[in-house]
Every structure is written in C-alpha cells, then in structure tokens.
mmCIF file of C-alpha atoms in Angstrom:
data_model
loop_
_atom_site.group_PDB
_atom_site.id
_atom_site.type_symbol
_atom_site.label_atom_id
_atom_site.label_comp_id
_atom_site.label_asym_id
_atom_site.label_seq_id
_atom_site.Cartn_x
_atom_site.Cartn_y
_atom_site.Cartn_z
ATOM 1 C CA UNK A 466 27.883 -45.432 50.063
ATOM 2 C CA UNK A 467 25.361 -47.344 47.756
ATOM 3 C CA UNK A 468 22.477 -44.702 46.964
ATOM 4 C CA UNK A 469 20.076 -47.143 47.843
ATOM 5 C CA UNK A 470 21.656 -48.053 50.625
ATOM 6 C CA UNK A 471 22.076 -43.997 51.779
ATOM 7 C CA UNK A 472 18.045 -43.598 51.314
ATOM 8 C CA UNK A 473 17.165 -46.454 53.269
ATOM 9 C CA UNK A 474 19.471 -44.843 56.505
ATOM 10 C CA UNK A 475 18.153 -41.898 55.614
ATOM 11 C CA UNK A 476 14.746 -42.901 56.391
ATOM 12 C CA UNK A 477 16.055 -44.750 59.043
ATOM 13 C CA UNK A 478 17.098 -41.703 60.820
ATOM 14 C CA UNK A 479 13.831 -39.870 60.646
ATOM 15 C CA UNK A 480 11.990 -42.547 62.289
ATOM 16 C CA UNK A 481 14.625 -42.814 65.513
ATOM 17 C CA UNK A 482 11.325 -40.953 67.765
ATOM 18 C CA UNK A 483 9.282 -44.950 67.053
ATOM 19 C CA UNK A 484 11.875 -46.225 68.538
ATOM 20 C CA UNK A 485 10.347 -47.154 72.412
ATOM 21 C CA UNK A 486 11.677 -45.586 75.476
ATOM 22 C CA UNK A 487 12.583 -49.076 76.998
ATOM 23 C CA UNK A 488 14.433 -49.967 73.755
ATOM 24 C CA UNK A 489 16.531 -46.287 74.216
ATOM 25 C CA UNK A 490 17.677 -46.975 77.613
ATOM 26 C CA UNK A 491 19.069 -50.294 76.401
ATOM 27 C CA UNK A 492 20.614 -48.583 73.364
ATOM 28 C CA UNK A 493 22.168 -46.206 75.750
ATOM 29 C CA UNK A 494 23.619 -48.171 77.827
ATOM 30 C CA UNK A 495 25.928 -49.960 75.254
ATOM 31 C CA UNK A 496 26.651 -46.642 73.820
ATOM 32 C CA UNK A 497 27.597 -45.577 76.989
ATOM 33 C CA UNK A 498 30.240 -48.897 77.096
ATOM 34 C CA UNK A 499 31.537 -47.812 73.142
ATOM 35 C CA UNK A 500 31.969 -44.244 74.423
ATOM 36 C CA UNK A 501 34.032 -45.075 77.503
ATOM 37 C CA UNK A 502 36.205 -47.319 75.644
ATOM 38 C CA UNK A 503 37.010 -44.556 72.910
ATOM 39 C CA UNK A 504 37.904 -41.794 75.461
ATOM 40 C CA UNK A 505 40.251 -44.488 77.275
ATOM 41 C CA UNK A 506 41.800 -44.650 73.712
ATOM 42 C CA UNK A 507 40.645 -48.285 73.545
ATOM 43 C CA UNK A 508 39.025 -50.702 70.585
ATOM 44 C CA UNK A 509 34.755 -51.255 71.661
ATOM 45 C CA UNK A 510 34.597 -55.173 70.302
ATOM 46 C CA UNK A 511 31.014 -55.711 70.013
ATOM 47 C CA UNK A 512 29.747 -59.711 69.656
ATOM 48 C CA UNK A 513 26.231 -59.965 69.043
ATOM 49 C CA UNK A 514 24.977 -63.234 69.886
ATOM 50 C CA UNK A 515 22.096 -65.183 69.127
ATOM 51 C CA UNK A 516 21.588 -68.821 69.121
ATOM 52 C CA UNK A 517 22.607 -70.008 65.923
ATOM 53 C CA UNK A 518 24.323 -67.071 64.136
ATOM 54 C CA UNK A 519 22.082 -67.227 61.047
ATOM 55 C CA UNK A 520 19.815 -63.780 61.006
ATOM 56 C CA UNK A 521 19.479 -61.239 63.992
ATOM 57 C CA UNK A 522 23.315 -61.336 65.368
ATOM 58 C CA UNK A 523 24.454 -61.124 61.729
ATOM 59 C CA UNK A 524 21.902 -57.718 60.925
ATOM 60 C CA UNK A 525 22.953 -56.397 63.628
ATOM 61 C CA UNK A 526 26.752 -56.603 63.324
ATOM 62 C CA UNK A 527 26.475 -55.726 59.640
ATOM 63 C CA UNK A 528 23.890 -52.505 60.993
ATOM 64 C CA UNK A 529 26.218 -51.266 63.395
ATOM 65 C CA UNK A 530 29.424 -51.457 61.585
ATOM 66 C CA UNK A 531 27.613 -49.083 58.619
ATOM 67 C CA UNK A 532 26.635 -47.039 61.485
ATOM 68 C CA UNK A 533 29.710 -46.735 62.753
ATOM 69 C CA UNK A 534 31.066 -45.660 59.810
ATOM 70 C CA UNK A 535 28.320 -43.154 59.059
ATOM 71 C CA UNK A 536 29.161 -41.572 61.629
ATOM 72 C CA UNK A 537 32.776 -41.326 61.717
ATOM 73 C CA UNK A 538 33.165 -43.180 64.246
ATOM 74 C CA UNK A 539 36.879 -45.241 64.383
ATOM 75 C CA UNK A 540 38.068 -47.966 66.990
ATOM 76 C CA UNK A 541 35.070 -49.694 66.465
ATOM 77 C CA UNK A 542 35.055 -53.008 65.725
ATOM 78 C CA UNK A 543 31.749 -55.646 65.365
ATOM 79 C CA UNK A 544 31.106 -59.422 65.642
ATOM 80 C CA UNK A 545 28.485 -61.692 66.228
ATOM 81 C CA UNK A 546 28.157 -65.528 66.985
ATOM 82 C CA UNK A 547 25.977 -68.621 67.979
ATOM 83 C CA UNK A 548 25.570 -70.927 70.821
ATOM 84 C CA UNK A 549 25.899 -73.186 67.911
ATOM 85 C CA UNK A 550 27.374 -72.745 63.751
ATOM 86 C CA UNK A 551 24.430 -73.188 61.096
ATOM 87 C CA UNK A 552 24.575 -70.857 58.222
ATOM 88 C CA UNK A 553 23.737 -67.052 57.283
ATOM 89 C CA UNK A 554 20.473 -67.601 56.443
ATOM 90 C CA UNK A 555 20.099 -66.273 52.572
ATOM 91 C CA UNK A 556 16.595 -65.051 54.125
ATOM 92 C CA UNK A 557 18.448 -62.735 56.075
ATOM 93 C CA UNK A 558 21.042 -62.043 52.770
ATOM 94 C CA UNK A 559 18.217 -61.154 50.788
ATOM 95 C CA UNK A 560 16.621 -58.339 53.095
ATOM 96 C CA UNK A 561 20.099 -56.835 53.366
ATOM 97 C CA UNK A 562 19.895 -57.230 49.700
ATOM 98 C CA UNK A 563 17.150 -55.244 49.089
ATOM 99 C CA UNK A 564 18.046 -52.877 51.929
ATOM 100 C CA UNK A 565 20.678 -51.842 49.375
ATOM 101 C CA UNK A 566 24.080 -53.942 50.287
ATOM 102 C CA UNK A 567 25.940 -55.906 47.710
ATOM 103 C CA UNK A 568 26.173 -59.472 48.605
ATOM 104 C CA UNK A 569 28.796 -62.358 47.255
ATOM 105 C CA UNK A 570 28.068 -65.273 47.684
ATOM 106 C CA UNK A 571 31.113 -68.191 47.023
ATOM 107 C CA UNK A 572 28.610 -70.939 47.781
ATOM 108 C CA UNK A 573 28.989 -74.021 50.598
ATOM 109 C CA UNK A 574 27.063 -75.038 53.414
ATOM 110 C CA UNK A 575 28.416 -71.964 55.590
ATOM 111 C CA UNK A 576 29.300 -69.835 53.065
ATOM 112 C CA UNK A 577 31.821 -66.965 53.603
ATOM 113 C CA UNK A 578 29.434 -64.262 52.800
ATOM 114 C CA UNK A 579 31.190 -60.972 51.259
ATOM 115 C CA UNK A 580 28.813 -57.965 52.378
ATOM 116 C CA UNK A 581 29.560 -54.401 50.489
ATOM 117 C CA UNK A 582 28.047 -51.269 51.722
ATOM 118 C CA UNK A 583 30.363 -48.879 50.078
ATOM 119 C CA UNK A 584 32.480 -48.584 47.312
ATOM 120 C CA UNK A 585 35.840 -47.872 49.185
ATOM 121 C CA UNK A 586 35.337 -49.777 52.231
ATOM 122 C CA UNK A 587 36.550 -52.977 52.529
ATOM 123 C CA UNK A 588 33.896 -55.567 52.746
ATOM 124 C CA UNK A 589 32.334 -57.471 55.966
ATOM 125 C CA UNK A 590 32.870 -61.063 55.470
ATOM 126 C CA UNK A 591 29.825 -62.585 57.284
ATOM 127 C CA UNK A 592 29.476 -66.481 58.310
ATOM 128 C CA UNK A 593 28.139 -68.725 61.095
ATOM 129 C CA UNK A 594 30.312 -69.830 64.032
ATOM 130 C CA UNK A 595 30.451 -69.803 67.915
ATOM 131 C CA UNK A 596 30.448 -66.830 69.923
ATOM 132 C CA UNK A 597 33.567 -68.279 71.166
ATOM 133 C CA UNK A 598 35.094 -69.087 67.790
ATOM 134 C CA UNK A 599 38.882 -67.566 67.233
ATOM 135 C CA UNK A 600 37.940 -64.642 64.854
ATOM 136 C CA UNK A 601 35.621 -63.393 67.874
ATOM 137 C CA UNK A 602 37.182 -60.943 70.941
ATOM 138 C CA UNK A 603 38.270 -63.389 73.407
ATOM 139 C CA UNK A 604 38.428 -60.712 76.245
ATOM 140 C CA UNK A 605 37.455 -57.118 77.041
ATOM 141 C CA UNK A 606 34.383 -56.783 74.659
ATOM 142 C CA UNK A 607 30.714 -56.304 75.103
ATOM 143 C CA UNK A 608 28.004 -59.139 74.844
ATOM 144 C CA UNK A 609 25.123 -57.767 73.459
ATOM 145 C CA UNK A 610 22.442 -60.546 73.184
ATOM 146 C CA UNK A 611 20.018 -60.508 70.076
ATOM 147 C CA UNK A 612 17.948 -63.665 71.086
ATOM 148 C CA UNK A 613 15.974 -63.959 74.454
ATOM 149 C CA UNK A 614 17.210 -67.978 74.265
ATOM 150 C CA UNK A 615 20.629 -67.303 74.061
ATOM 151 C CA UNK A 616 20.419 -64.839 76.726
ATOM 152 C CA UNK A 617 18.607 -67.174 79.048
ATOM 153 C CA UNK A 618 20.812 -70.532 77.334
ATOM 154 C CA UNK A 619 24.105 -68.559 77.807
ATOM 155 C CA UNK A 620 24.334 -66.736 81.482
ATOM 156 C CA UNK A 621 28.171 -66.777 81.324
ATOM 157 C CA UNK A 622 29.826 -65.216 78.138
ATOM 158 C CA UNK A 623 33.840 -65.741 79.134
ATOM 159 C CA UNK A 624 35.643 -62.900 78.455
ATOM 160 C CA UNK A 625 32.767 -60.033 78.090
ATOM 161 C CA UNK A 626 33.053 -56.833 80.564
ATOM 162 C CA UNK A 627 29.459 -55.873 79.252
ATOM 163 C CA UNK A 628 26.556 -57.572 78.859
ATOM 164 C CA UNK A 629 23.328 -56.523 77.527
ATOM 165 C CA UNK A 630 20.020 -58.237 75.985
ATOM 166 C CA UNK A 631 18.541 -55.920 73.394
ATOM 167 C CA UNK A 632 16.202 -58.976 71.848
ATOM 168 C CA UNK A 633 14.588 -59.282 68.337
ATOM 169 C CA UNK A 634 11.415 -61.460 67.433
ATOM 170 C CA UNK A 635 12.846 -64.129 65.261
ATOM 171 C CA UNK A 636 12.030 -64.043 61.655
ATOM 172 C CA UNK A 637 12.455 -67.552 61.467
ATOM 173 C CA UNK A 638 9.013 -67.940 62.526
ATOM 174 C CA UNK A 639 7.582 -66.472 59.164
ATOM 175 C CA UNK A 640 9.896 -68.888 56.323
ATOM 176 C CA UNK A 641 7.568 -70.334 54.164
ATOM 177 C CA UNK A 642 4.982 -67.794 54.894
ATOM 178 C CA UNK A 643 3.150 -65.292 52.619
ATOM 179 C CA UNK A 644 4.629 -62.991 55.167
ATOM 180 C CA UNK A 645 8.338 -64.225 54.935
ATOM 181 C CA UNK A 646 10.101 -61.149 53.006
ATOM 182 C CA UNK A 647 7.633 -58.413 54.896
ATOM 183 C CA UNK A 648 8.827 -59.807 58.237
ATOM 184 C CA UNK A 649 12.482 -60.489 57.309
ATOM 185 C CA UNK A 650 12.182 -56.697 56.106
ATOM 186 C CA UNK A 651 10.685 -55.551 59.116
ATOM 187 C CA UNK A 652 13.428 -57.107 61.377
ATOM 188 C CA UNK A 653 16.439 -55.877 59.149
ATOM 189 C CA UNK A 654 14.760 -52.378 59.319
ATOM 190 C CA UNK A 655 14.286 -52.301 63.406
ATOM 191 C CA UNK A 656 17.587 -53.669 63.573
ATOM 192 C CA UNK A 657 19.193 -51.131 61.508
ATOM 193 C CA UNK A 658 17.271 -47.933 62.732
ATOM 194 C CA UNK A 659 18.062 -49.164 66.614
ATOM 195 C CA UNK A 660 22.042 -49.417 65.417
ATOM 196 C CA UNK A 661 21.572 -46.653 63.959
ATOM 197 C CA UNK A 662 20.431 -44.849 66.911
ATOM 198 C CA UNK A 663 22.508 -46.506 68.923
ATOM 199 C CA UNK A 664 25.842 -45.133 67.422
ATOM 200 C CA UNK A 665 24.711 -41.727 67.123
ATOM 201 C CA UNK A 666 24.856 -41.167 70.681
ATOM 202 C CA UNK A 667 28.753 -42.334 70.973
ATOM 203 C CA UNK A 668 29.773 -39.014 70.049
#
C-alpha cells in the first residue's frame, strides 16, 4: 500500500472511539450482513447509493474495498450507483488524491476513473451510472444508502436482501467555497474511518 495512503488509515484507526454510538449500530448491522454471507461461503455485494453517483457512494465504495483488503478480508465485493448518471466529481478525486490514492484520469464527460491504492492490486475503475446499471449486483446484495434523498427518493431497491441508510452531509454544499477542500476532506475522512470500522468487525 501507498505510504501515504497506510498513514492516513493508520490514523484512521486510532480515531474509531469518535465515531458515535448511533453511527456503530448502523455499521454493525451491515457487518453483521458481510459476515453471514462469508460463513455461508457466499460473495457480500455491497451498492452504495446516493443520488447521483458523483461523491459519497463513490468514497465509500472506494473506502470499503481498501478496508476490505486491509484486513484480509476475501469474497468481498463493492459498488455504488445513482438514482441518476452525472460524473465522479474531480472534487471528490482530489480528496482521495490527497488522502494518498493514485488517480487516472482518461478524460470525458463521465470519465472511467482508474483509482490505485496499492501497488499489486488491481485498480478500482470508478464512474457514474444507475444503481441499477449492468456492472451493479442485480440480486442478493446489500443497499446501503449514502444520501438521506435517495433513501427517501428510492424506497424499493429491486434485488437488495439488505437495506441500510448510513447518510453523509453532502459536500456539494461547500463547491466554490473557501471551505470546499476542508469539507470534501472531512467527508472522505468520516467516510473512510466508518468503512474502516465497519470491516473490522467482519472477522
């Protein structure tokens, strides 16, 4: 793993007692669903969804895919998706930038986004589209909702056997701020650390 990158989890990990008891229970619970699909010998297909696939579903697919991996865990395997395709917001690039991934870039109005964490792992290729689009689990997965509107917007997600909201604040609301990268840093970090926390009680 980038050394950056292994810093930043590392502080990450010392900080999982700021994490609020409301937001543990939630975490729980969906490690609770990973954990009872890996001692059935089964795949846990997580799809984080938020309402336009452009910042919080993206962190936290990226987040809990490096988790995973952290932590050894295998037959895990992370998605995310929109109520509707925009882009990966290159706010959202940057903080994972500076968080300490690699990030290609091949250009385009939805650009295929090629996110490295590690220099043997294969890369996560990261880009808008549906919650419903064909790279995404069609069935037998777990709908874990990033965005309160998508949770209320969405009530039905065909296919899911889980559901859970665990909601960020958008950072959308600080772009062309003074504030922007501090609260697009914040996010990506509370993201990350409740990932984080989340996949180290799978095993």
């Amino acid at each position: 793993m980038y050394q950056k990158l292994k810093a930043y989890i590392s502080e990450l990990e010392s900080g999982f007692d700021s994490i609020p008891t409301s937001r543990k229970e939630e975490l729980k619970k969906t490690a609770d669903y990973i954990h009872s699909k890996l001692e059935d010998h089964k795949t846990a297909k997580l799809n984080f969804i938020c309402t336009h696939n452009s910042r919080r579903s993206h962190l936290a697919q990226i987040w809990t895919a490096v988790a995973a991996s952290q932590y050894g865990i295998g037959n895990v395997e992370t998605f995310s998706g929109g109520t509707e395709a925009t882009a990966f917001n290159p706010r959202a690039v940057a903080a994972l930038e500076r968080a300490g991934f690699r990030v290609e870039n091949p250009g385009g109005d939805n650009p295929e986004y090629q996110v490295y964490f590690h220099e043997k792992a294969e890369p996560l290729t990261c880009f808008s589209k549906t919650f419903d689009d064909p790279l995404n689990p069609q069935k037998e997965f777990a709908a874990v909702m990033t965005c309160s509107d998508a949770d209320e917007n969405c009530p039905f997600v065909p296919g899911a056997e889980f559901r859970i909201p665990i909601t960020y604040r958008d950072p959308k609301e600080s772009d062309g701020t003074e504030q922007e990268t501090d609260i697009y840093d914040e996010r990506c970090k509370q993201i990350a650390a409740e990932m984080f926390y989340m996949m180290s009680l799978v095993n």
